[in-house]
Amino acid sequence: MPGTCPHRDLMDRFFRPRSVAIIGLSRTTGEGSFNILENLLNYGYPGQVYPVNPHAAEILGVPCYPCVDELPVTPDLAIITLPRHLVPGVVGDCARKGIKAVILVTQGFAETDAEGIRLQEEFLAALASSGTRLLGPNTLGTVNAFDGFSSSFTPMRRADPLPTGMICQTGFFLAVNLAPSVGLGLGVDVGNAVDLGVVEFLDYLGGDDRVEVIALHLEGLGDGRRFCEVASEVTRHKPVLALKTGRSAAGAAAAGSHTGSLAGEDAVYDAAFRQAGVLRLSGVDELDDVVKAFLHLPPLRGNRLAIVTATGGGGIMAVDACAGHGIEVARLSGDTLAALKAIGPPWFEPGNPMDVWPAAIGKPYPLVFAEIFTRILNDPNVDAVLCIGGAVVSTGTDLADFIEAAAALQRDKPVVWWVQGQDAPRIAARVEKSRKVAVYPSPDRAVRALALLHRYYSAIRGRRPEPPATLEGIDALKARELLRREAGYLGPAVFDLLAAYGIAVAPWAATASPAEAGRLAGVIGYPVAVKGYGAGLVHKTERGAVILGLTTRREVERAAADLLGRTPAEGLLVQKYFAGGHEVILGGKQDPQFGPVVLYGAGGVHTEILADVSLGLAPLSVAEGRRLLEETRFSRILAGTRGQSPGDQGALLDTLLRLSRLIADHPPIAEIDLNPVLVFSQGCVTVDARVRRGEEE
Amino acid sequence: MPGTCPHRDLMDRFFRPRSVAIIGLSRTTGEGSFNILENLLNYGYPGQVYPVNPHAAEILGVPCYPCVDELPVTPDLAIITLPRHLVPGVVGDCARKGIKAVILVTQGFAETDAEGIRLQEEFLAALASSGTRLLGPNTLGTVNAFDGFSSSFTPMRRADPLPTGMICQTGFFLAVNLAPSVGLGLGVDVGNAVDLGVVEFLDYLGGDDRVEVIALHLEGLGDGRRFCEVASEVTRHKPVLALKTGRSAAGAAAAGSHTGSLAGEDAVYDAAFRQAGVLRLSGVDELDDVVKAFLHLPPLRGNRLAIVTATGGGGIMAVDACAGHGIEVARLSGDTLAALKAIGPPWFEPGNPMDVWPAAIGKPYPLVFAEIFTRILNDPNVDAVLCIGGAVVSTGTDLADFIEAAAALQRDKPVVWWVQGQDAPRIAARVEKSRKVAVYPSPDRAVRALALLHRYYSAIRGRRPEPPATLEGIDALKARELLRREAGYLGPAVFDLLAAYGIAVAPWAATASPAEAGRLAGVIGYPVAVKGYGAGLVHKTERGAVILGLTTRREVERAAADLLGRTPAEGLLVQKYFAGGHEVILGGKQDPQFGPVVLYGAGGVHTEILADVSLGLAPLSVAEGRRLLEETRFSRILAGTRGQSPGDQGALLDTLLRLSRLIADHPPIAEIDLNPVLVFSQGCVTVDARVRRGEEE
């Protein structure tokens, strides 16, 4: 059922089955035995269990059945843990029995060898048109701390459920918890995901009101577009955090275009996550930090942070962290400053960061701290407070008491603590139980978590879907015709293709004769450039097949003859020559996961080395197009710097939007580079371009 | 005694005094009282204590003395904790009594108000020429876990000393430990460091054989050059790790040159640390990680890492981490692969990362793990091993047992563990006691620590000091003369200045007459550029005072007249015009902390926006000069890319070395920009340059 996620009733069977068959259950029990039934009972499962094992009458006191056929009922769920060669038969048995949900624990299928591939095809065939859906193979399955169910063969520690959901692509993170300082509500290991996968479970967790924040561990996605559709919907009402691994494998494939090499797999994931409102995290530490922030803290809508610290040195580190994560150091109001000034010695100067220590000289530290903290928390110029304390400094009271007292004051502003010292983990574990504050082991991690909180609540939650930009003057039929005519790299027709989408190109004409080139130059108007084209000239400049700035007919004829003699040119392009302007590159490609993507970046020799580019899924909305232009460093040059005139960003945006539509409308375009596009104070023009058609249409 | 660190005998008094006076000791004791004597006794100090308090006969059973004069002996050390107005008198008393070491705990001096400044001047005067040295003010003082001494007013937990040393600029980090998962040996809070500071204590810790690794918390340095001298010496035999805070305050000052704005305070610290062999860390987490790595692990000389993992997904994350930190994923030897292949099921394919899980199907996991781990550890292609395990997966044995067993096998190769899960802190605390393995909470942190270990052992430990480059054809006298003649920005004489140091400049001549400009152009040879110069034309290009590529006398005369009429030019520069070549910028400035520094980077419009620059302390050694050229991204363009010819890196290096000598030889040069320098396939030439002389010589 591509495009549609299964109904909730069916998905519920994976997380809260009323009855479950465990097929191939081992008789070995006890520590180190990985016995699913034993784990399930220990976990507190309240439903009916039907072990299937022809060699046992009962296991752990639960009666066994010899085969699926002989089960006395049709259970909601079957868990299969048999050797791989038995799997296809048993999957067929389950389908015939009418079991609608199957978790296939066994590994050793298509990821391993030819026999595994064959067996996988066989069990998929057994599923076909049965209405039975499968999770796995190679999976621990699901965990549900709310209702007390787990299919895991490694023991799960059941704790009070927290409103978290987790989808991972390895059982390890289900077993140990991807965000270990936070408890789990619902979790699933999608394993090899040959049927149900990340998309279906994301849709399911998105629709479960008990889940407030969703963490993903992703190694790859089959259908990136569907993921984006579902994620865009989910992120509008709850945060989705992704740990995408395998960065370094990305972009390894050699590519024929700039866009191909710059828009590597990992960069496309970045762009897709951003467009879908998914927050991408750098590692397990950050995931833990951010899940905790969403779980414990109220929404952060402003980004003005106050820092209340037991150490001036720590305050400096917190300011560094703010600068690093785009969080503003709040300017305290005059009223607050005046009230604080009255607390310390005569030479005491309050501010932000607020070093509490000098104010507390000769006074009871806890009382001074509480007074300062309260005043700053209530300052209307402050959106959130970071407190800094030491875990082994005795101050006459336990730091955890401080934090709990502060948490009690917290209403609608996030309060985070950086606690330094050996006791920090103990303090964090104790005070975070209240779900009112979040404790971090460094100021950088505290501020980084706040920055993501702010990004979510200010820019993602509740946002409206943006439609693709509306564009006029597009001749899609003509473009399709042009693409049908030629295979591989397009010749001069690439300029017609761009023109069909309303993209301004340098006036041009094609010929194979030097004399005709001279005549055409006069028609186009000097100065002109002469370029060779043909299959052997994909990298024209490197082959010396581009001669610029010709100003007379004689020059043109000579250059044309030279070019034809010296290079493998199949023909000549005579083109109006433009000097000046800002050089940029625009490009597009079909990404295997996410389909059509567009790219924008600085042009010229720096293109690949600086990799100062931005990416988006095509077709772009106007807002997304603007974001692409804004997020490169080159945008500052384009806006006009010392001695440089600004470029026409409106015209550039229009070109980018049109290109995004072109690549989205025409899947046969495998890769396209507009390089360079020259951006002038008024308008922009594409001076060279290259299109590669895909292998098959 | 500038330039010389105090004798060890004197410094010893701060860390292991045989006797100590505590002047201004409070009678209040008990929790929350911050009583230095109480802490000192609890810490197990074995020496003599003499409290000084005119209002008490004894405190905690220790007899008190009314004033310093009446002390029965001259103690090794005095700790002063009096209100600030009493400090100057008592410092004088100490000096007269012959006490050679004073720790001044009191705060509220020059960092606060005019009265504080006056009092500080007064106590410094009382110290002058007494031979008494002072630590503070505003300090917790010192901690010595080896010998049982601490001057801290916050209680210190004494544990078994580890061979670590710490110098910090805030008492907080002394109190809570800057690297909390590691115990402390010797520590000092330098406070406001008005006398002894970071340099003196670094020298002291560097010379103490009980200290194997030194951690620094720095907010700033008075004399950066002396720090570099001392640190260069210390890092040759033990690692020095620096957490430098206040990054975001750096570079805030507006600067008149590219070099001024690009060589911000923080970037200069980076360059200085690198030249001195100091490892700079990003935050408290990383400091903790790296101190632990140096403390627990043997030297890492190669960088080939094997990954032995309980999870394929974790292995992917470890590979990402390797790519991020420049660590190689080892290729296991054929022998190892063959031996591993025999362990798993038929479809099992061993490799690196090595996922142990499939190999252990149906076998006792601990035994399989141990066999695989041992074979990989002994592979000659492997320099270090990262193991990945989950802290809550029951495998029939505690993960800590695994790690201890693995640690026992570890001989000369570092073994690190990423342990994921809620029990990770407990496991880490237990197994790290053996000081044989290091446990990390993410693969990124484990690999990051290994990368620094490798950097230290491969490039810093035992390295020879590099002398500045030897250069010929330098006329320092002429340069001094030129710098003496003009104030503020130099006019055309800047080219003479460069030429005096053997730096190739574009041939030039100066005049104020358009007709003469025309004549000079003929002498220099066409094409030429005409530029205006003068006080109002510091940014020539922006003011339209540069006209390039003139090819006839008439053009030159017209351009010259136009320039004089249109701009505030005081004179004209006629200069040989060069086209092509790679544009780079070279620069130099006097840094307030570190003195003369040089800068290299990509030139052109990208200079400030891309900030693709490298810095070094001048004068450079040849190796340092090479490093500067290599570490920018632009170096790849200079080495020759698609369609670009490579630049003459030898000529560029020579120019950089000469510039570094120029700025080092002549402190009156406050800032110098050579921008652009054009680098051709053969040679390079400075086309424009600017020098700003400092306010005072």
CSV table of N, CA, C and O in Angstrom, one decimal, chain B residues 279-355:
chain,number,residue,atom,x,y,z
B,279,LEU,N,47.6,21.2,23.7
B,279,LEU,CA,46.4,20.7,23.1
B,279,LEU,C,45.2,21.5,23.5
B,279,LEU,O,44.9,21.6,24.8
B,280,ARG,N,44.5,22.2,22.6
B,280,ARG,CA,43.4,23.0,23.0
B,280,ARG,C,42.1,22.2,23.0
B,280,ARG,O,41.9,21.5,22.0
B,281,LEU,N,41.3,22.3,24.0
B,281,LEU,CA,40.1,21.5,24.1
B,281,LEU,C,38.9,22.4,24.0
B,281,LEU,O,38.9,23.5,24.4
B,282,SER,N,37.8,21.8,23.6
B,282,SER,CA,36.6,22.6,23.3
B,282,SER,C,35.7,22.9,24.5
B,282,SER,O,34.9,23.8,24.5
B,283,GLY,N,35.9,22.0,25.6
B,283,GLY,CA,35.0,22.3,26.7
B,283,GLY,C,35.3,21.3,27.9
B,283,GLY,O,36.3,20.5,27.8
B,284,VAL,N,34.6,21.4,29.0
B,284,VAL,CA,34.9,20.6,30.1
B,284,VAL,C,34.7,19.1,29.8
B,284,VAL,O,35.5,18.3,30.3
B,285,ASP,N,33.8,18.7,28.9
B,285,ASP,CA,33.6,17.3,28.6
B,285,ASP,C,34.9,16.8,27.9
B,285,ASP,O,35.4,15.7,28.3
B,286,GLU,N,35.4,17.5,26.9
B,286,GLU,CA,36.5,17.1,26.2
B,286,GLU,C,37.8,17.0,27.1
B,286,GLU,O,38.6,16.1,27.0
B,287,LEU,N,37.9,18.0,28.0
B,287,LEU,CA,39.0,18.0,28.9
B,287,LEU,C,39.1,16.8,29.7
B,287,LEU,O,40.1,16.1,29.8
B,288,ASP,N,37.9,16.5,30.3
B,288,ASP,CA,37.8,15.2,31.1
B,288,ASP,C,38.2,14.0,30.3
B,288,ASP,O,39.0,13.2,30.7
B,289,ASP,N,37.6,13.9,29.1
B,289,ASP,CA,37.9,12.8,28.2
B,289,ASP,C,39.4,12.6,27.9
B,289,ASP,O,39.9,11.5,27.9
B,290,VAL,N,40.1,13.7,27.7
B,290,VAL,CA,41.4,13.6,27.2
B,290,VAL,C,42.4,13.5,28.4
B,290,VAL,O,43.4,12.7,28.3
B,291,VAL,N,42.1,14.1,29.5
B,291,VAL,CA,42.9,13.8,30.7
B,291,VAL,C,42.9,12.3,31.0
B,291,VAL,O,44.0,11.7,31.2
B,292,LYS,N,41.7,11.8,30.9
B,292,LYS,CA,41.6,10.3,31.2
B,292,LYS,C,42.3,9.5,30.2
B,292,LYS,O,43.0,8.5,30.6
B,293,ALA,N,42.3,9.9,28.9
B,293,ALA,CA,43.0,9.1,27.9
B,293,ALA,C,44.5,9.1,28.2
B,293,ALA,O,45.2,8.1,28.2
B,294,PHE,N,45.1,10.3,28.6
B,294,PHE,CA,46.5,10.3,28.8
B,294,PHE,C,46.9,9.6,30.1
B,294,PHE,O,47.9,9.0,30.2
B,295,LEU,N,45.9,9.6,31.1
B,295,LEU,CA,46.2,9.0,32.3
B,295,LEU,C,46.2,7.5,32.2
B,295,LEU,O,47.0,6.7,32.9
B,296,HIS,N,45.2,6.9,31.5
B,296,HIS,CA,44.9,5.5,31.5
B,296,HIS,C,45.6,4.7,30.4
B,296,HIS,O,45.7,3.5,30.5
B,297,LEU,N,45.9,5.4,29.3
B,297,LEU,CA,46.2,4.6,28.1
B,297,LEU,C,47.7,4.7,27.7
B,297,LEU,O,48.3,5.8,28.0
B,298,PRO,N,48.3,3.7,27.1
B,298,PRO,CA,49.6,3.8,26.6
B,298,PRO,C,49.7,4.7,25.4
B,298,PRO,O,48.7,5.0,24.8
B,299,PRO,N,50.9,5.1,25.0
B,299,PRO,CA,51.1,6.0,23.9
B,299,PRO,C,50.4,5.4,22.6
B,299,PRO,O,50.5,4.2,22.4
B,300,LEU,N,49.8,6.2,21.8
B,300,LEU,CA,49.2,5.8,20.5
B,300,LEU,C,50.1,6.4,19.4
B,300,LEU,O,50.0,7.6,19.2
B,301,ARG,N,50.9,5.6,18.7
B,301,ARG,CA,51.8,6.2,17.7
B,301,ARG,C,51.2,6.1,16.3
B,301,ARG,O,51.4,7.0,15.5
B,302,GLY,N,50.5,5.0,16.0
B,302,GLY,CA,49.9,4.9,14.7
B,302,GLY,C,48.4,5.4,14.9
B,302,GLY,O,48.0,5.7,16.0
B,303,ASN,N,47.7,5.5,13.8
B,303,ASN,CA,46.3,5.9,14.0
B,303,ASN,C,45.3,5.0,13.3
B,303,ASN,O,44.3,5.4,12.9
B,304,ARG,N,45.6,3.7,13.3
B,304,ARG,CA,44.7,2.7,12.7
B,304,ARG,C,43.9,2.0,13.8
B,304,ARG,O,44.4,1.3,14.6
B,305,LEU,N,42.6,2.3,13.8
B,305,LEU,CA,41.7,1.9,14.8
B,305,LEU,C,40.9,0.7,14.4
B,305,LEU,O,40.3,0.7,13.3
B,306,ALA,N,40.8,-0.3,15.2
B,306,ALA,CA,39.8,-1.4,15.0
B,306,ALA,C,38.6,-1.2,15.9
B,306,ALA,O,38.8,-0.7,17.1
B,307,ILE,N,37.5,-1.6,15.5
B,307,ILE,CA,36.2,-1.4,16.2
B,307,ILE,C,35.6,-2.8,16.4
B,307,ILE,O,35.3,-3.5,15.5
B,308,VAL,N,35.4,-3.2,17.7
B,308,VAL,CA,34.8,-4.4,18.0
B,308,VAL,C,33.5,-4.1,18.7
B,308,VAL,O,33.5,-3.5,19.8
B,309,THR,N,32.4,-4.5,18.1
B,309,THR,CA,31.1,-3.9,18.6
B,309,THR,C,30.0,-5.0,18.7
B,309,THR,O,30.0,-6.0,18.0
B,310,ALA,N,29.2,-4.7,19.7
B,310,ALA,CA,28.0,-5.5,19.9
B,310,ALA,C,26.8,-5.1,19.0
B,310,ALA,O,25.7,-5.7,19.1
B,311,THR,N,27.1,-4.1,18.2
B,311,THR,CA,26.0,-3.5,17.4
B,311,THR,C,26.5,-3.0,16.0
B,311,THR,O,27.5,-2.2,16.0
B,312,GLY,N,26.0,-3.5,14.9
B,312,GLY,CA,26.4,-3.0,13.6
B,312,GLY,C,26.2,-1.5,13.5
B,312,GLY,O,27.0,-0.7,13.0
B,313,GLY,N,25.0,-1.0,14.1
B,313,GLY,CA,24.7,0.4,14.0
B,313,GLY,C,25.7,1.3,14.8
B,313,GLY,O,26.0,2.4,14.3
B,314,GLY,N,26.2,0.8,15.9
B,314,GLY,CA,27.2,1.5,16.6
B,314,GLY,C,28.5,1.5,15.9
B,314,GLY,O,29.2,2.5,15.9
B,315,GLY,N,28.8,0.5,15.1
B,315,GLY,CA,30.0,0.5,14.3
B,315,GLY,C,30.0,1.6,13.3
B,315,GLY,O,31.0,2.2,13.0
B,316,ILE,N,28.8,1.8,12.7
B,316,ILE,CA,28.7,2.9,11.7
B,316,ILE,C,29.0,4.2,12.3
B,316,ILE,O,29.7,5.1,11.8
B,317,MET,N,28.5,4.4,13.6
B,317,MET,CA,28.7,5.7,14.2
B,317,MET,C,30.2,5.8,14.5
B,317,MET,O,30.7,6.9,14.5
B,318,ALA,N,30.9,4.7,14.9
B,318,ALA,CA,32.3,4.8,15.1
B,318,ALA,C,33.1,5.2,13.9
B,318,ALA,O,34.1,5.9,13.9
B,319,VAL,N,32.7,4.7,12.7
B,319,VAL,CA,33.3,5.0,11.5
B,319,VAL,C,33.1,6.5,11.2
B,319,VAL,O,34.0,7.2,10.8
B,320,ASP,N,31.9,7.0,11.4
B,320,ASP,CA,31.7,8.5,11.3
B,320,ASP,C,32.6,9.2,12.2
B,320,ASP,O,33.2,10.3,11.8
B,321,ALA,N,32.8,8.8,13.4
B,321,ALA,CA,33.7,9.5,14.3
B,321,ALA,C,35.1,9.5,13.8
B,321,ALA,O,35.9,10.5,13.9
B,322,CYS,N,35.6,8.3,13.3
B,322,CYS,CA,36.9,8.3,12.7
B,322,CYS,C,37.1,9.3,11.6
B,322,CYS,O,38.1,10.0,11.6
B,323,ALA,N,36.1,9.4,10.7
B,323,ALA,CA,36.2,10.3,9.6
B,323,ALA,C,36.3,11.7,10.1
B,323,ALA,O,37.0,12.6,9.6
B,324,GLY,N,35.5,12.0,11.2
B,324,GLY,CA,35.5,13.3,11.8
B,324,GLY,C,36.8,13.8,12.5
B,324,GLY,O,37.0,14.9,12.6
B,325,HIS,N,37.6,12.8,12.9
B,325,HIS,CA,38.7,13.1,13.7
B,325,HIS,C,40.0,12.7,13.1
B,325,HIS,O,41.1,12.7,13.8
B,326,GLY,N,40.0,12.3,11.9
B,326,GLY,CA,41.2,11.9,11.2
B,326,GLY,C,41.9,10.6,11.6
B,326,GLY,O,43.1,10.5,11.6
B,327,ILE,N,41.1,9.7,12.2
B,327,ILE,CA,41.6,8.4,12.6
B,327,ILE,C,41.2,7.4,11.5
B,327,ILE,O,40.1,7.4,10.9
B,328,GLU,N,42.2,6.5,11.2
B,328,GLU,CA,42.0,5.6,10.1
B,328,GLU,C,41.2,4.4,10.6
B,328,GLU,O,41.6,3.9,11.7
B,329,VAL,N,40.3,3.8,9.8
B,329,VAL,CA,39.7,2.6,10.2
B,329,VAL,C,40.6,1.5,9.6
B,329,VAL,O,40.8,1.3,8.4
B,330,ALA,N,41.2,0.7,10.6
B,330,ALA,CA,42.2,-0.3,10.2
B,330,ALA,C,41.7,-1.3,9.2
B,330,ALA,O,40.6,-1.7,9.3
B,331,ARG,N,42.6,-1.7,8.3
B,331,ARG,CA,42.3,-2.9,7.5
B,331,ARG,C,42.9,-4.1,8.2
B,331,ARG,O,44.2,-4.2,8.3
B,332,LEU,N,42.1,-5.0,8.6
B,332,LEU,CA,42.6,-6.2,9.3
B,332,LEU,C,43.5,-7.0,8.4
B,332,LEU,O,43.2,-7.1,7.2
B,333,SER,N,44.4,-7.7,9.0
B,333,SER,CA,45.3,-8.6,8.1
B,333,SER,C,44.6,-9.8,7.7
B,333,SER,O,43.5,-10.2,8.3
B,334,GLY,N,45.0,-10.4,6.6
B,334,GLY,CA,44.4,-11.6,6.1
B,334,GLY,C,44.4,-12.7,7.1
B,334,GLY,O,43.3,-13.4,7.3
B,335,ASP,N,45.4,-12.9,7.9
B,335,ASP,CA,45.4,-13.9,9.0
B,335,ASP,C,44.3,-13.7,10.0
B,335,ASP,O,43.6,-14.6,10.3
B,336,THR,N,44.1,-12.5,10.4
B,336,THR,CA,43.1,-12.2,11.4
B,336,THR,C,41.7,-12.5,10.8
B,336,THR,O,40.9,-13.1,11.4
B,337,LEU,N,41.5,-12.0,9.5
B,337,LEU,CA,40.2,-12.2,8.9
B,337,LEU,C,39.9,-13.7,8.7
B,337,LEU,O,38.7,-14.1,9.0
B,338,ALA,N,40.9,-14.5,8.4
B,338,ALA,CA,40.6,-15.9,8.2
B,338,ALA,C,40.2,-16.5,9.5
B,338,ALA,O,39.3,-17.3,9.6
B,339,ALA,N,40.9,-16.1,10.6
B,339,ALA,CA,40.7,-16.7,11.9
B,339,ALA,C,39.3,-16.3,12.4
B,339,ALA,O,38.5,-17.1,13.0
B,340,LEU,N,38.9,-15.1,12.1
B,340,LEU,CA,37.5,-14.6,12.5
B,340,LEU,C,36.4,-15.3,11.7
B,340,LEU,O,35.4,-15.7,12.3
B,341,LYS,N,36.7,-15.5,10.5
B,341,LYS,CA,35.7,-16.1,9.6
B,341,LYS,C,35.3,-17.5,10.1
B,341,LYS,O,34.1,-17.9,10.1
B,342,ALA,N,36.2,-18.2,10.7
B,342,ALA,CA,35.9,-19.5,11.2
B,342,ALA,C,35.0,-19.5,12.4
B,342,ALA,O,34.5,-20.6,12.8
B,343,ILE,N,34.9,-18.4,13.0
B,343,ILE,CA,34.1,-18.3,14.3
B,343,ILE,C,32.6,-18.3,14.1
B,343,ILE,O,31.8,-18.9,14.8
B,344,GLY,N,32.1,-17.6,13.0
B,344,GLY,CA,30.7,-17.3,12.9
B,344,GLY,C,30.0,-18.3,12.0
B,344,GLY,O,30.6,-19.3,11.6
B,345,PRO,N,28.7,-18.1,11.7
B,345,PRO,CA,27.9,-18.9,10.8
B,345,PRO,C,28.5,-18.8,9.4
B,345,PRO,O,29.2,-17.9,9.1
B,346,PRO,N,28.0,-19.7,8.5
B,346,PRO,CA,28.6,-19.7,7.1
B,346,PRO,C,28.5,-18.3,6.4
B,346,PRO,O,29.4,-18.0,5.7
B,347,TRP,N,27.4,-17.6,6.7
B,347,TRP,CA,27.3,-16.4,6.0
B,347,TRP,C,28.0,-15.2,6.6
B,347,TRP,O,27.9,-14.0,6.2
B,348,PHE,N,28.7,-15.5,7.7
B,348,PHE,CA,29.3,-14.4,8.5
B,348,PHE,C,30.6,-13.9,7.8
B,348,PHE,O,31.4,-14.6,7.4
B,349,GLU,N,30.6,-12.5,7.6
B,349,GLU,CA,31.8,-11.9,6.9
B,349,GLU,C,32.5,-11.0,7.9
B,349,GLU,O,32.0,-9.9,8.1
B,350,PRO,N,33.6,-11.3,8.4
B,350,PRO,CA,34.3,-10.5,9.4
B,350,PRO,C,34.9,-9.2,8.7
B,350,PRO,O,35.1,-9.3,7.5
B,351,GLY,N,35.1,-8.2,9.4
B,351,GLY,CA,35.7,-7.0,8.9
B,351,GLY,C,35.9,-6.0,10.0
B,351,GLY,O,35.9,-6.3,11.1
B,352,ASN,N,36.1,-4.7,9.6
B,352,ASN,CA,36.3,-3.7,10.6
B,352,ASN,C,35.4,-2.5,10.2
B,352,ASN,O,35.6,-2.0,9.1
B,353,PRO,N,34.4,-2.1,10.9
B,353,PRO,CA,34.0,-2.6,12.3
B,353,PRO,C,33.6,-4.1,12.3
B,353,PRO,O,33.1,-4.6,11.3
B,354,MET,N,33.9,-4.7,13.4
B,354,MET,CA,33.7,-6.1,13.6
B,354,MET,C,32.5,-6.2,14.5
B,354,MET,O,32.5,-6.0,15.7
B,355,ASP,N,31.3,-6.6,13.9
B,355,ASP,CA,30.1,-6.8,14.7
B,355,ASP,C,30.1,-8.2,15.3
B,355,ASP,O,30.0,-9.2,14.5
